[in-house]
Tab-separated table of C-alpha atoms (C1' of nucleotides) and ligand atoms in Angstrom:
chain	number	residue	atom	x	y	z
A	1	UNK	CA	-26.912	6.184	-32.161
A	2	UNK	CA	-25.908	9.762	-31.810
A	3	UNK	CA	-22.728	9.229	-33.768
A	4	UNK	CA	-24.649	7.560	-36.580
A	5	UNK	CA	-26.584	10.758	-36.931
A	6	UNK	CA	-23.566	13.027	-36.780
A	7	UNK	CA	-24.416	14.423	-33.388
A	8	UNK	CA	-21.651	15.083	-30.902
A	9	UNK	CA	-21.944	12.769	-27.931
A	10	UNK	CA	-22.525	14.891	-24.861
A	11	UNK	CA	-23.601	13.977	-21.411
A	12	UNK	CA	-26.833	15.979	-21.774
A	13	UNK	CA	-27.762	14.154	-25.004
A	14	UNK	CA	-27.097	10.805	-23.424
A	15	UNK	CA	-29.209	11.546	-20.341
A	16	UNK	CA	-32.118	13.005	-22.312
A	17	UNK	CA	-31.905	10.375	-25.006
A	18	UNK	CA	-31.808	7.592	-22.463
A	19	UNK	CA	-34.987	8.767	-20.831
A	20	UNK	CA	-36.719	9.320	-24.101
A	21	UNK	CA	-35.754	6.115	-25.770
A	22	UNK	CA	-35.899	3.677	-22.854
A	23	UNK	CA	-39.430	4.401	-21.681
A	24	UNK	CA	-41.458	5.190	-24.705
A	25	UNK	CA	-43.688	7.803	-23.149
A	26	UNK	CA	-44.713	11.020	-24.868
A	27	UNK	CA	-43.275	13.579	-22.539
A	28	UNK	CA	-43.332	17.342	-22.812
A	29	UNK	CA	-40.042	19.242	-22.568
A	30	UNK	CA	-41.034	20.030	-18.984
A	31	UNK	CA	-41.587	16.305	-18.217
A	32	UNK	CA	-38.138	15.500	-19.443
A	33	UNK	CA	-36.562	18.279	-17.538
A	34	UNK	CA	-38.273	17.354	-14.240
A	35	UNK	CA	-37.378	13.750	-14.741
A	36	UNK	CA	-33.677	14.133	-15.406
A	37	UNK	CA	-33.068	17.053	-13.051
A	38	UNK	CA	-32.575	15.139	-9.773
A	39	UNK	CA	-29.495	13.356	-11.125
A	40	UNK	CA	-28.371	16.174	-13.404
A	41	UNK	CA	-29.100	19.430	-11.653
A	42	UNK	CA	-26.975	21.539	-14.009
A	43	UNK	CA	-28.886	20.734	-17.200
A	44	UNK	CA	-30.933	23.695	-18.230
A	45	UNK	CA	-34.399	23.855	-19.770
A	46	UNK	CA	-32.971	25.488	-22.960
A	47	UNK	CA	-30.730	22.466	-23.376
A	48	UNK	CA	-33.679	20.168	-23.046
A	49	UNK	CA	-35.513	22.051	-25.771
A	50	UNK	CA	-32.470	22.186	-28.009
A	51	UNK	CA	-31.686	18.538	-27.480
A	52	UNK	CA	-35.276	17.388	-28.232
A	53	UNK	CA	-35.266	19.575	-31.222
A	54	UNK	CA	-32.009	18.255	-32.514
A	55	UNK	CA	-33.348	14.675	-32.045
A	56	UNK	CA	-36.355	15.579	-34.121
A	57	UNK	CA	-34.224	17.155	-36.850
A	58	UNK	CA	-31.962	14.074	-36.858
A	59	UNK	CA	-35.004	11.799	-37.255
A	60	UNK	CA	-34.424	10.221	-33.864
A	61	UNK	CA	-37.763	11.416	-32.456
A	62	UNK	CA	-40.913	13.078	-33.626
A	63	UNK	CA	-43.144	15.736	-32.317
A	64	UNK	CA	-46.691	14.760	-31.442
A	65	UNK	CA	-49.401	17.325	-31.806
A	66	UNK	CA	-51.755	17.852	-28.913
A	67	UNK	CA	-54.604	20.076	-28.059
A	68	UNK	CA	-53.119	21.079	-24.740
A	69	UNK	CA	-50.842	23.884	-25.911
A	70	UNK	CA	-47.618	22.099	-25.342
A	71	UNK	CA	-45.609	19.860	-27.576
A	72	UNK	CA	-44.991	16.232	-26.839
A	73	UNK	CA	-42.021	14.173	-28.034
A	74	UNK	CA	-42.052	10.572	-29.119
A	75	UNK	CA	-39.009	8.344	-29.640
A	76	UNK	CA	-41.008	5.455	-30.974
A	77	UNK	CA	-39.956	5.395	-34.570
A	78	UNK	CA	-41.937	2.346	-35.556
A	79	UNK	CA	-45.052	3.024	-37.531
A	80	UNK	CA	-47.680	3.353	-34.862
A	81	UNK	CA	-50.810	5.117	-33.820
A	82	UNK	CA	-51.897	6.700	-30.583
A	83	UNK	CA	-54.539	6.349	-27.946
A	84	UNK	CA	-55.384	9.720	-26.451
A	85	UNK	CA	-56.856	9.620	-22.975
A	86	UNK	CA	-59.252	12.493	-22.692
A	87	UNK	CA	-59.037	12.400	-18.948
A	88	UNK	CA	-55.392	12.101	-18.150
A	89	UNK	CA	-54.075	13.561	-21.394
A	90	UNK	CA	-51.715	10.611	-21.676
A	91	UNK	CA	-50.837	9.267	-25.043
A	92	UNK	CA	-50.412	5.548	-25.467
A	93	UNK	CA	-48.773	3.741	-28.346
A	94	UNK	CA	-50.900	1.504	-30.423
A	95	UNK	CA	-49.369	-0.689	-33.006
A	96	UNK	CA	-51.343	-2.788	-35.401
A	97	UNK	CA	-50.010	-3.898	-38.798
A	98	UNK	CA	-53.401	-4.892	-40.078
A	99	UNK	CA	-54.988	-1.647	-39.281
A	100	UNK	CA	-52.156	0.194	-40.977
A	101	UNK	CA	-52.439	-1.882	-44.104
A	102	UNK	CA	-56.118	-1.542	-44.206
A	103	UNK	CA	-55.964	2.239	-44.243
A	104	UNK	CA	-52.908	2.365	-46.399
A	105	UNK	CA	-54.388	0.195	-49.036
A	106	UNK	CA	-57.600	2.168	-49.007
A	107	UNK	CA	-55.880	5.523	-49.270
A	108	UNK	CA	-54.040	4.293	-52.327
A	109	UNK	CA	-57.312	3.484	-54.074
A	110	UNK	CA	-58.424	7.067	-53.669
A	111	UNK	CA	-56.895	9.757	-55.766
A	112	UNK	CA	-56.483	12.801	-53.728
A	113	UNK	CA	-55.861	15.458	-56.345
A	114	UNK	CA	-53.184	18.069	-55.666
A	115	UNK	CA	-52.020	16.410	-52.469
A	116	UNK	CA	-49.109	13.993	-52.083
A	117	UNK	CA	-49.610	11.756	-49.121
A	118	UNK	CA	-46.427	10.817	-47.215
A	119	UNK	CA	-47.926	8.977	-44.219
A	120	UNK	CA	-50.748	8.958	-41.758
A	121	UNK	CA	-51.429	8.406	-38.119
A	122	UNK	CA	-54.649	7.456	-36.361
A	123	UNK	CA	-55.536	9.319	-33.281
A	124	UNK	CA	-57.898	7.153	-31.194
A	125	UNK	CA	-59.657	9.131	-28.518
A	126	UNK	CA	-61.238	7.805	-25.439
A	127	UNK	CA	-60.264	7.161	-21.874
A	128	UNK	CA	-58.238	4.851	-19.775
A	129	UNK	CA	-60.514	2.987	-17.514
A	130	UNK	CA	-58.306	1.962	-14.587
A	131	UNK	CA	-55.532	4.503	-14.303
A	132	UNK	CA	-52.997	2.236	-12.728
A	133	UNK	CA	-53.476	-0.840	-14.917
A	134	UNK	CA	-51.887	-1.058	-18.382
A	135	UNK	CA	-53.674	-0.674	-21.698
A	136	UNK	CA	-53.364	-3.812	-23.745
A	137	UNK	CA	-54.282	-4.276	-27.379
A	138	UNK	CA	-55.036	-7.674	-28.692
A	139	UNK	CA	-55.473	-8.663	-32.239
A	140	UNK	CA	-58.651	-10.738	-32.620
A	141	UNK	CA	-57.804	-11.907	-36.117
A	142	UNK	CA	-54.657	-13.884	-36.403
B	1	UNK	CA	-77.580	28.030	-33.182
B	2	UNK	CA	-76.174	30.024	-30.181
B	3	UNK	CA	-79.586	29.932	-28.461
B	4	UNK	CA	-79.865	26.253	-28.959
B	5	UNK	CA	-76.742	25.888	-26.937
B	6	UNK	CA	-77.782	28.284	-24.160
B	7	UNK	CA	-75.256	30.879	-25.273
B	8	UNK	CA	-76.230	34.521	-25.067
B	9	UNK	CA	-76.310	36.053	-28.543
B	10	UNK	CA	-73.675	38.761	-28.749
B	11	UNK	CA	-72.312	40.703	-31.684
B	12	UNK	CA	-68.886	39.168	-30.977
B	13	UNK	CA	-70.114	35.634	-31.102
B	14	UNK	CA	-72.030	36.232	-34.221
B	15	UNK	CA	-68.994	37.691	-36.006
B	16	UNK	CA	-66.545	35.035	-34.811
B	17	UNK	CA	-69.035	32.259	-35.361
B	18	UNK	CA	-69.882	33.528	-38.801
B	19	UNK	CA	-66.232	33.410	-39.880
B	20	UNK	CA	-65.635	30.044	-38.258
B	21	UNK	CA	-68.774	28.312	-39.573
B	22	UNK	CA	-68.970	29.791	-43.013
B	23	UNK	CA	-65.530	29.010	-44.338
B	24	UNK	CA	-64.492	25.779	-42.772
B	25	UNK	CA	-60.782	26.550	-42.320
B	26	UNK	CA	-58.803	25.587	-39.307
B	27	UNK	CA	-57.689	28.999	-38.024
B	28	UNK	CA	-55.717	29.880	-35.019
B	29	UNK	CA	-57.110	32.478	-32.533
B	30	UNK	CA	-54.778	34.973	-34.135
B	31	UNK	CA	-56.126	34.128	-37.631
B	32	UNK	CA	-59.671	34.767	-36.416
B	33	UNK	CA	-58.669	37.961	-34.761
B	34	UNK	CA	-56.889	39.339	-37.846
B	35	UNK	CA	-59.718	38.358	-40.055
B	36	UNK	CA	-62.561	40.020	-38.155
B	37	UNK	CA	-60.595	43.004	-36.941
B	38	UNK	CA	-61.017	45.252	-39.999
B	39	UNK	CA	-64.818	45.348	-39.592
B	40	UNK	CA	-64.814	45.050	-35.854
B	41	UNK	CA	-61.926	46.993	-34.467
B	42	UNK	CA	-63.105	46.914	-30.881
B	43	UNK	CA	-63.156	43.143	-30.415
B	44	UNK	CA	-60.213	42.109	-28.292
B	45	UNK	CA	-57.963	39.105	-28.497
B	46	UNK	CA	-59.185	37.887	-25.094
B	47	UNK	CA	-62.700	37.812	-26.397
B	48	UNK	CA	-61.636	35.814	-29.390
B	49	UNK	CA	-60.054	33.257	-27.104
B	50	UNK	CA	-63.030	33.175	-24.736
B	51	UNK	CA	-65.467	32.890	-27.613
B	52	UNK	CA	-63.635	30.075	-29.313
B	53	UNK	CA	-63.343	28.290	-25.984
B	54	UNK	CA	-67.058	28.699	-25.343
B	55	UNK	CA	-67.843	27.266	-28.771
B	56	UNK	CA	-65.697	24.278	-27.976
B	57	UNK	CA	-67.356	23.737	-24.582
B	58	UNK	CA	-70.745	24.030	-26.250
B	59	UNK	CA	-69.801	21.514	-28.816
B	60	UNK	CA	-70.060	23.919	-31.710
B	61	UNK	CA	-66.375	23.582	-32.600
B	62	UNK	CA	-63.368	21.447	-31.747
B	63	UNK	CA	-59.739	22.057	-31.101
B	64	UNK	CA	-57.293	20.483	-33.565
B	65	UNK	CA	-53.924	19.440	-32.296
B	66	UNK	CA	-50.898	20.635	-34.151
B	67	UNK	CA	-47.246	20.475	-33.747
B	68	UNK	CA	-46.811	24.142	-34.265
B	69	UNK	CA	-47.298	25.359	-30.724
B	70	UNK	CA	-50.684	27.044	-31.349
B	71	UNK	CA	-54.123	25.628	-31.201
B	72	UNK	CA	-56.381	25.525	-34.239
B	73	UNK	CA	-60.133	25.536	-34.210
B	74	UNK	CA	-62.497	23.569	-36.391
B	75	UNK	CA	-66.217	24.237	-36.877
B	76	UNK	CA	-66.749	21.260	-39.077
B	77	UNK	CA	-68.750	18.965	-36.831
B	78	UNK	CA	-69.253	16.233	-39.373
B	79	UNK	CA	-67.107	13.201	-38.849
B	80	UNK	CA	-64.020	13.842	-40.861
B	81	UNK	CA	-60.293	13.490	-41.091
B	82	UNK	CA	-57.521	15.893	-41.928
B	83	UNK	CA	-54.846	16.380	-44.543
B	84	UNK	CA	-51.881	18.150	-42.954
B	85	UNK	CA	-49.695	19.957	-45.379
B	86	UNK	CA	-46.136	19.749	-44.069
B	87	UNK	CA	-45.137	22.773	-46.090
B	88	UNK	CA	-47.787	25.308	-45.587
B	89	UNK	CA	-49.079	23.934	-42.260
B	90	UNK	CA	-52.623	24.185	-43.571
B	91	UNK	CA	-55.151	21.574	-42.574
B	92	UNK	CA	-57.650	20.404	-45.086
B	93	UNK	CA	-60.902	18.473	-44.370
B	94	UNK	CA	-61.122	15.043	-45.729
B	95	UNK	CA	-64.405	13.157	-45.558
B	96	UNK	CA	-64.833	9.599	-46.562
B	97	UNK	CA	-67.541	7.367	-45.152
B	98	UNK	CA	-65.987	4.182	-46.425
B	99	UNK	CA	-62.653	4.842	-44.798
B	100	UNK	CA	-64.346	5.692	-41.563
B	101	UNK	CA	-66.330	2.506	-41.592
B	102	UNK	CA	-63.403	0.469	-42.480
B	103	UNK	CA	-61.422	1.659	-39.466
B	104	UNK	CA	-64.401	1.733	-37.153
B	105	UNK	CA	-65.359	-1.813	-37.921
B	106	UNK	CA	-61.851	-2.952	-37.522
B	107	UNK	CA	-61.384	-1.203	-34.203
B	108	UNK	CA	-64.451	-2.928	-32.892
B	109	UNK	CA	-62.996	-6.328	-33.664
B	110	UNK	CA	-59.989	-5.542	-31.364
B	111	UNK	CA	-60.409	-5.466	-27.726
B	112	UNK	CA	-58.355	-2.782	-26.325
B	113	UNK	CA	-58.221	-3.660	-22.666
B	114	UNK	CA	-58.601	-0.947	-20.123
B	115	UNK	CA	-59.366	1.737	-22.729
B	116	UNK	CA	-62.755	2.921	-23.852
B	117	UNK	CA	-62.691	4.290	-27.393
B	118	UNK	CA	-64.909	7.248	-28.060
B	119	UNK	CA	-63.906	8.145	-31.602
B	120	UNK	CA	-60.890	8.520	-33.867
B	121	UNK	CA	-59.471	10.794	-36.406
B	122	UNK	CA	-56.962	10.138	-39.140
B	123	UNK	CA	-54.133	12.559	-39.677
B	124	UNK	CA	-52.901	12.286	-43.251
B	125	UNK	CA	-49.632	13.918	-43.714
B	126	UNK	CA	-48.170	15.105	-46.925
B	127	UNK	CA	-48.001	18.169	-49.070
B	128	UNK	CA	-50.196	20.253	-51.276
B	129	UNK	CA	-48.713	20.193	-54.720
B	130	UNK	CA	-50.033	23.426	-56.282
B	131	UNK	CA	-50.631	25.882	-53.605
B	132	UNK	CA	-53.294	27.852	-55.356
B	133	UNK	CA	-55.405	24.933	-56.684
B	134	UNK	CA	-57.881	23.074	-54.500
B	135	UNK	CA	-57.324	19.606	-53.090
B	136	UNK	CA	-60.025	17.268	-54.247
B	137	UNK	CA	-60.719	13.811	-52.988
B	138	UNK	CA	-62.581	11.362	-55.160
B	139	UNK	CA	-63.905	8.022	-54.189
B	140	UNK	CA	-62.682	5.333	-56.622
B	141	UNK	CA	-65.119	2.680	-55.392
B	142	UNK	CA	-68.764	3.613	-55.744
C	1	DT	C1'	-2.159	17.929	-26.809
C	2	DT	C1'	-4.278	21.526	-28.873
C	3	DG	C1'	-7.450	24.354	-31.767
C	4	DT	C1'	-11.927	25.168	-32.849
C	5	DA	C1'	-16.616	24.628	-33.970
C	6	DA	C1'	-20.379	23.018	-31.581
C	7	DA	C1'	-22.909	22.675	-27.346
C	8	DC	C1'	-24.015	24.358	-22.856
C	9	DA	C1'	-26.143	27.171	-18.716
C	10	DA	C1'	-28.225	31.182	-17.294
C	11	DG	C1'	-31.156	34.341	-17.921
C	12	DA	C1'	-33.613	37.659	-20.947
C	13	DA	C1'	-36.933	37.886	-24.522
C	14	DT	C1'	-40.990	36.461	-27.082
C	15	DA	C1'	-45.153	34.117	-28.221
C	16	DA	C1'	-49.504	31.924	-26.923
C	17	DT	C1'	-52.816	31.743	-23.677
C	18	DT	C1'	-55.330	32.717	-19.435
C	19	DA	C1'	-56.681	35.568	-15.479
C	20	DT	C1'	-58.466	39.816	-13.370
C	21	DC	C1'	-61.738	43.238	-13.014
C	22	DA	C1'	-64.532	47.258	-13.911
C	23	DA	C1'	-67.897	48.492	-17.251
C	24	DC	C1'	-71.500	46.906	-20.188
C	25	DT	C1'	-75.461	44.280	-22.156
C	26	DA	C1'	-78.754	40.378	-23.288
C	27	DA	C1'	-82.636	38.597	-21.870
C	28	DG	C1'	-86.118	37.325	-18.581
C	29	DA	C1'	-89.260	39.195	-14.874
C	30	DA	C1'	-92.090	42.659	-13.198
D	1	DT	C1'	-91.187	49.338	-20.930
D	2	DT	C1'	-88.256	49.275	-17.175
D	3	DC	C1'	-85.711	46.667	-13.833
D	4	DT	C1'	-82.548	43.267	-12.505
D	5	DT	C1'	-78.837	40.462	-12.855
D	6	DA	C1'	-75.845	36.993	-14.425
D	7	DG	C1'	-73.081	36.597	-18.219
D	8	DT	C1'	-69.911	38.967	-21.463
D	9	DT	C1'	-66.491	42.168	-22.896
D	10	DG	C1'	-62.128	44.898	-23.433
D	11	DA	C1'	-58.006	46.496	-21.342
D	12	DT	C1'	-54.373	44.951	-19.339
D	13	DA	C1'	-51.648	42.055	-16.137
D	14	DA	C1'	-50.049	37.426	-15.387
D	15	DT	C1'	-48.723	32.910	-16.678
D	16	DT	C1'	-46.948	29.342	-19.463
D	17	DA	C1'	-44.315	27.496	-23.277
D	18	DT	C1'	-40.647	28.204	-26.076
D	19	DT	C1'	-36.745	30.570	-28.211
D	20	DC	C1'	-32.835	33.771	-28.195
D	21	DT	C1'	-28.418	35.820	-26.528
D	22	DT	C1'	-24.107	35.549	-24.558
D	23	DG	C1'	-20.184	34.201	-22.154
D	24	DT	C1'	-18.199	29.659	-21.037
D	25	DT	C1'	-17.251	24.880	-21.581
D	26	DT	C1'	-16.536	20.663	-24.186
D	27	DA	C1'	-16.116	17.072	-27.888
D	28	DC	C1'	-13.222	15.476	-30.950
D	29	DA	C1'	-10.321	15.877	-35.217
D	30	DA	C1'	-5.771	16.858	-36.337
E	1	MN	MN1	-44.605	29.740	-28.002
E	2	MN	MN1	-50.211	28.441	-22.426
E	3	ZN	ZN1	-45.919	7.105	-29.898
E	4	ZN	ZN1	-61.643	19.844	-40.026
DNA sequence: TTGTAAACAAGAATAATTATCAACTAAGAA
DNA sequence: TTCTTAGTTGATAATTATTCTTGTTTACAA
């Protein structure tokens, strides 16, 4: 994956990439650092930032805007939206083809003058009810 | 407006509020500070932050998440979405009842287990074509 | 195996935001 | 009006998030 994107394969990139890609959370740089540190005590915070940034530039991850004053990173490259928990600040992936089409089709019927739309993302605010249980989305229409 | 929200009426709040409410931009704290400073040289940055924060807490404004590492503030309290210009980083209000209903209705048909939706906001990414001309949205369907 | 550009760790530097605190003031009570 | 006081402000220090600098190490092409 790194090679495909012309990135040198280093231990640091493998470790950070593995965490980011395997469990699709939306961690801050700090989160990543804390997580990988126990097994990789020599990796520095600057490297975490540079690595995340290089993933973003390579298109392997994206930044997610928040209101908390820190940037979150997302390795889920599929088209998806986000559930923002107002209590825990966690961001949960939400994928729904129909919803996407619905909005996409509608946006195409509008003509937004002087603005070229590239894509969109829906930020669904609310709160997780039971903090330990998972959030599951079910499509009512088949 | 301030009195209705049990906020003491101070010169600083009037000045900052006036800027924020009259031209519905999405300024950073720094933007607000730079803008009001010429006519109010004694207002401090800390006051700008505290004032914006108190507007948010009172429900007179909202924070807008960005990917730039600084928070933006929005005094447009109507339900609306945002056009994010990837080039200039400006955020433009986008209001469309139909689109809102479309998404709202659809979200209600889903049952998102263990998550209580309060509201949502669509982030439309793209770029402003001609930087000096305005961005206008027209509804194609009446 | 070696040369070299790229990447790294450590720590300094900067940028954004928040905290502290003494002085001031809005606004209600007397 | 004047008094009282809780809330607000400005100056400045502190904290937090991120980026920069520099000497050292490493990936990998030749
Ligand atoms: Mn910063
Ligand atoms: Mn901060
Ligand atoms: Zn995501
Ligand atoms: Zn807005």
